[in-house]
Short mmCIF file of C-alpha atoms in Angstrom, two decimals:
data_model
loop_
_atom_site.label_atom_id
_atom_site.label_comp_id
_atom_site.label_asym_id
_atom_site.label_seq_id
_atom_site.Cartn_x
_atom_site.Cartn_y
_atom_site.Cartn_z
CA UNK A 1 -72.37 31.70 -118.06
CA UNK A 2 -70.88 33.29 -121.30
CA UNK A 3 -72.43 33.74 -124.03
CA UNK A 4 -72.30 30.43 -126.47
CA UNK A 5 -69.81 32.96 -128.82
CA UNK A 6 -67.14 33.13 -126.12
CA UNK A 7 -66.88 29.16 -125.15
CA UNK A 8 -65.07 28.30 -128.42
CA UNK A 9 -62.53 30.86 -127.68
CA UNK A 10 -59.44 31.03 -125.75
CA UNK A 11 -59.86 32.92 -122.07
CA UNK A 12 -59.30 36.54 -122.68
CA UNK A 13 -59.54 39.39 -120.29
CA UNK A 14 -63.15 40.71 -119.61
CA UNK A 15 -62.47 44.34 -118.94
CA UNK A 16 -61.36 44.73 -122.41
CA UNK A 17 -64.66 44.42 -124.16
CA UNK A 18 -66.20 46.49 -121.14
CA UNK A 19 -63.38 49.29 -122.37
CA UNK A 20 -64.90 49.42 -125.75
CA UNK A 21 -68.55 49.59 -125.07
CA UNK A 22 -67.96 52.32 -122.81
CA UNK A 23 -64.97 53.68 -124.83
CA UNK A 24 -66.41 57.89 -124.57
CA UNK A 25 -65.67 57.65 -121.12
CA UNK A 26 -61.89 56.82 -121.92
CA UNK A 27 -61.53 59.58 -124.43
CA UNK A 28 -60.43 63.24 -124.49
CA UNK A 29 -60.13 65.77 -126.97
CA UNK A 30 -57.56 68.73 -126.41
CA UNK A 31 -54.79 70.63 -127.16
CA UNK A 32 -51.85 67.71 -127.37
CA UNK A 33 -49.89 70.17 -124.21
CA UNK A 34 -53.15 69.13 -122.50
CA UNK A 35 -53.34 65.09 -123.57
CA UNK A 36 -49.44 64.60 -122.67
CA UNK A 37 -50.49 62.18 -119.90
CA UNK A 38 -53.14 59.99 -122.02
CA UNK A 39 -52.07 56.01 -122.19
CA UNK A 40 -52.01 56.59 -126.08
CA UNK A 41 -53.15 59.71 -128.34
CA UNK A 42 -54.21 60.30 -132.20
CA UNK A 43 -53.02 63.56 -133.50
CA UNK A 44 -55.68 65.37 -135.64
CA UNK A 45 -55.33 67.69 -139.24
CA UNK A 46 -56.42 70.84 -137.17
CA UNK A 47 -54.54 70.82 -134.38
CA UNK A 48 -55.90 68.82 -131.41
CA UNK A 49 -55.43 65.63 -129.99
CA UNK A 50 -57.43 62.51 -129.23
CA UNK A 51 -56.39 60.47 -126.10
CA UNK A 52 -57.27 57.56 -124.34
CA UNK A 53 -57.64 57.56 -120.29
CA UNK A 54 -59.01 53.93 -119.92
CA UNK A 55 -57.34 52.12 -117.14
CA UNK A 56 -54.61 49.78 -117.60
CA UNK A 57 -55.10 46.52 -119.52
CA UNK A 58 -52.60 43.64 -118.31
CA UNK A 59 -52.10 41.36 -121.43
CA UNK A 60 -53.40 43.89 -123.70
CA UNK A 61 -51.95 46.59 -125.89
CA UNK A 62 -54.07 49.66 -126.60
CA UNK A 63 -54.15 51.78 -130.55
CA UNK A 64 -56.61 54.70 -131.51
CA UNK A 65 -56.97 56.77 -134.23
CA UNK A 66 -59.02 59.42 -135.08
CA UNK A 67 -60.22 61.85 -137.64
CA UNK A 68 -62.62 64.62 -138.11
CA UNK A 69 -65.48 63.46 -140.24
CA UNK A 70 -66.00 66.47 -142.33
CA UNK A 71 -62.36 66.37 -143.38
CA UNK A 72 -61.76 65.66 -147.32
CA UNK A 73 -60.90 62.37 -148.31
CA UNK A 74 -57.63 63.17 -150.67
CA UNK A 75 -58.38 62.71 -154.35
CA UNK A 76 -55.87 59.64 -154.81
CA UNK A 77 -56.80 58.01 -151.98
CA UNK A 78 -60.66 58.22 -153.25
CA UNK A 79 -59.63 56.61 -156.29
CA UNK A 80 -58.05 53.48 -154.61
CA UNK A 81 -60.90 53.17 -151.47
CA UNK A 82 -63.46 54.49 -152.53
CA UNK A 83 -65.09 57.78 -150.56
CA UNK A 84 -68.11 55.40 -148.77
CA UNK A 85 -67.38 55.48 -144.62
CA UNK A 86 -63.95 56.32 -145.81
CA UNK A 87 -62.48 57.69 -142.79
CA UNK A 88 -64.74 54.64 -140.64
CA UNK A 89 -62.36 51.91 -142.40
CA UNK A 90 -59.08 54.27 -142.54
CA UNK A 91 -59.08 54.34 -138.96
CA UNK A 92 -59.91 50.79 -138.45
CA UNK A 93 -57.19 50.07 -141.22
CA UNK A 94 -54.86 52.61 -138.37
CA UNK A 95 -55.60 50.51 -135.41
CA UNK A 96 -55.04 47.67 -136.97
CA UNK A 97 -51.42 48.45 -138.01
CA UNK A 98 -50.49 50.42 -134.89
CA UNK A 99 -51.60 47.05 -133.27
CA UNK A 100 -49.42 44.64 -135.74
CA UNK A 101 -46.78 46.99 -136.34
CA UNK A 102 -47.16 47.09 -139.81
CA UNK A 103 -46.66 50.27 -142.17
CA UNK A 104 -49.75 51.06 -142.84
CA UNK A 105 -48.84 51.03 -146.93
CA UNK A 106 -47.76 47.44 -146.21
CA UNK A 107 -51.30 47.05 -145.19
CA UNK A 108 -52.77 48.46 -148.00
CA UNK A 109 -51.17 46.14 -150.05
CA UNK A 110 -52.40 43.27 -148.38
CA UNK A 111 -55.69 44.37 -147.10
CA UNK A 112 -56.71 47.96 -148.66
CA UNK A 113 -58.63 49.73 -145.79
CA UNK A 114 -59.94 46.57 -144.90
CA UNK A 115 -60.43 44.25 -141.71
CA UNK A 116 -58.80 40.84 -142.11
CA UNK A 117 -61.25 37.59 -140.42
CA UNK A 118 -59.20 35.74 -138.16
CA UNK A 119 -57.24 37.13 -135.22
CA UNK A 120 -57.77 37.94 -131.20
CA UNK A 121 -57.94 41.70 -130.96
CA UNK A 122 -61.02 43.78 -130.80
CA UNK A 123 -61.87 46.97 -131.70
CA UNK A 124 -64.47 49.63 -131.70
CA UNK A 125 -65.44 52.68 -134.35
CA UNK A 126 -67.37 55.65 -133.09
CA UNK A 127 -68.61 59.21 -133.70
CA UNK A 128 -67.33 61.64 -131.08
CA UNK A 129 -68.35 65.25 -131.43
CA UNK A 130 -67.14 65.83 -135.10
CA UNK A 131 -64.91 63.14 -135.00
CA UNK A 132 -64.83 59.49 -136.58
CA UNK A 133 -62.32 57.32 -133.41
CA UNK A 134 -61.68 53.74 -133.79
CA UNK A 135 -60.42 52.20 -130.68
CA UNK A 136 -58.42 48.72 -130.72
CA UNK A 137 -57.06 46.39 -128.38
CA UNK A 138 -54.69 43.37 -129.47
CA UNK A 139 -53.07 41.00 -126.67
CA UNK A 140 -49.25 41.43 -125.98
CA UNK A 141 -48.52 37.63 -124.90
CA UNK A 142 -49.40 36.38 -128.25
CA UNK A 143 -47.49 37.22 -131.21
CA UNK A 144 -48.71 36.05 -134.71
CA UNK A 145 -46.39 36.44 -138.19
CA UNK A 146 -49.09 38.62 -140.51
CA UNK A 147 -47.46 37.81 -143.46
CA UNK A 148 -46.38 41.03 -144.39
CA UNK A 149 -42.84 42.10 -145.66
CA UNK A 150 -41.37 45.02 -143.99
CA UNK A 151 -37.62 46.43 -144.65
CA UNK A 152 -35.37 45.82 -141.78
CA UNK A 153 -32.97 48.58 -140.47
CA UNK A 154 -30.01 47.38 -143.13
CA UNK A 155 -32.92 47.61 -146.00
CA UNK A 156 -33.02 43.89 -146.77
CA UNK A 157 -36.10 42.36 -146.32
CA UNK A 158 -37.92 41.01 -143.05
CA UNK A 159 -40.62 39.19 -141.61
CA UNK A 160 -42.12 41.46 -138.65
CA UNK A 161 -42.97 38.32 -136.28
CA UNK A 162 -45.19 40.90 -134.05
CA UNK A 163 -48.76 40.97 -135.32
CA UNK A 164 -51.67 41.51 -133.00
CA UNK A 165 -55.00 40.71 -134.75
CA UNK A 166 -58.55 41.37 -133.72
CA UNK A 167 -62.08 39.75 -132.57
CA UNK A 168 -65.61 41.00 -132.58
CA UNK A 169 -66.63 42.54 -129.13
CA UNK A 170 -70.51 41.86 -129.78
CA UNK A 171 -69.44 38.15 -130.49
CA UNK A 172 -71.09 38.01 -133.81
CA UNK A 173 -68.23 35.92 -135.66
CA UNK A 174 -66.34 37.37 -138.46
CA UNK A 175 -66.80 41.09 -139.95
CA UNK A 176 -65.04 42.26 -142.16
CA UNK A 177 -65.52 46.17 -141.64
CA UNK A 178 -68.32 46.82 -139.90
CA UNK A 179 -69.77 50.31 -138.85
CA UNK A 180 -69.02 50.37 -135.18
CA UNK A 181 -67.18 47.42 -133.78
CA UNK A 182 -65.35 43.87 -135.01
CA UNK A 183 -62.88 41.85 -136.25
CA UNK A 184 -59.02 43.01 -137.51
CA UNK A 185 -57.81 39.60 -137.70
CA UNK A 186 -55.18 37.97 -139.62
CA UNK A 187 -54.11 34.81 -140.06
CA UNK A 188 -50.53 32.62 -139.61
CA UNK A 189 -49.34 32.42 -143.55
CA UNK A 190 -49.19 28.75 -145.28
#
């Protein structure tokens, strides 16, 4: 039987959540030459490359990002966020707009470096060697409008209907940006 978290929510995919707790098994670090066949791949300040080997996810799309967590936060950006498990919620705050398809200064302006509470993808944030890796998956059948206003091709102003939002994979309920794994969600606007 599931665990009482998972009855109140819609059927999703069990190998996803399995994907995330054993998410160093899915990822590489290399030269990019070497990561050209990974599923998907964050590019680092130094040179290499993250990727992600998992196996395929039917109904799911797949986002990481990484960053090496020695690296210097820049000076504006520490004035706006704040320096505290900076490069934890920046790649979160990545994921989360790879996954929606959101510029990520759109999602500043909406959410800072934060999670949102209320949305179906999951995601997980770990160390890996010297690197900080957040790891997100956000369904593909379901399509959600975020709420944020992004310029169309012609530079007037659109509505990106495609938003993929996130759910805890320990089923704990809402987080807003926990350490290692939760929520990115966002909800339908009024």
């Amino acid at each position: 039987m599931p665990p009482p978290s998972d009855l109140d929510r819609l059927v999703r995919p069990r190998p996803v959540p399995g994907l995330l707790v054993a998410a160093e098994r899915h990822l590489r670090i290399g030269a990019p030459a070497d990561l050209t066949d990974a599923v998907t791949r964050s590019h680092l300040d130094d040179g290499r490359c993250v990727g992600w080997y998992g196996p395929p996810t039917t109904g799911w799309r797949v986002a990481i990002d990484a960053e090496r967590v020695a690296a210097a936060v820049p000076p504006a950006l520490a004035r706006r966020f704040g320096v505290e498990d900076f490069w934890g919620r920046w790649t979160r705050a990545e994921c989360c707009c790879k996954l929606a398809d959101v510029p990520v200064a759109a999602w500043w302006r909406r959410h800072g470096l934060g999670t949102p509470a209320d949305g179906s993808a999951i995601w997980r944030t770990l160390r890996l060697a010297d690197l900080v890796v957040t790891v997100g998956f956000g369904p593909t059948s379901r399509t959600v409008d975020h709420g944020v206003v992004v310029p169309d091709n012609a530079g007037t102003a659109g509505v990106n209907p495609h938003h993929n939002s996130m759910i805890d994979v320990g089923g704990r309920g809402p987080v807003r940006s926990g350490p290692s794994s939760g929520e990115c969600r966002e909800g339908r606007r009024s």
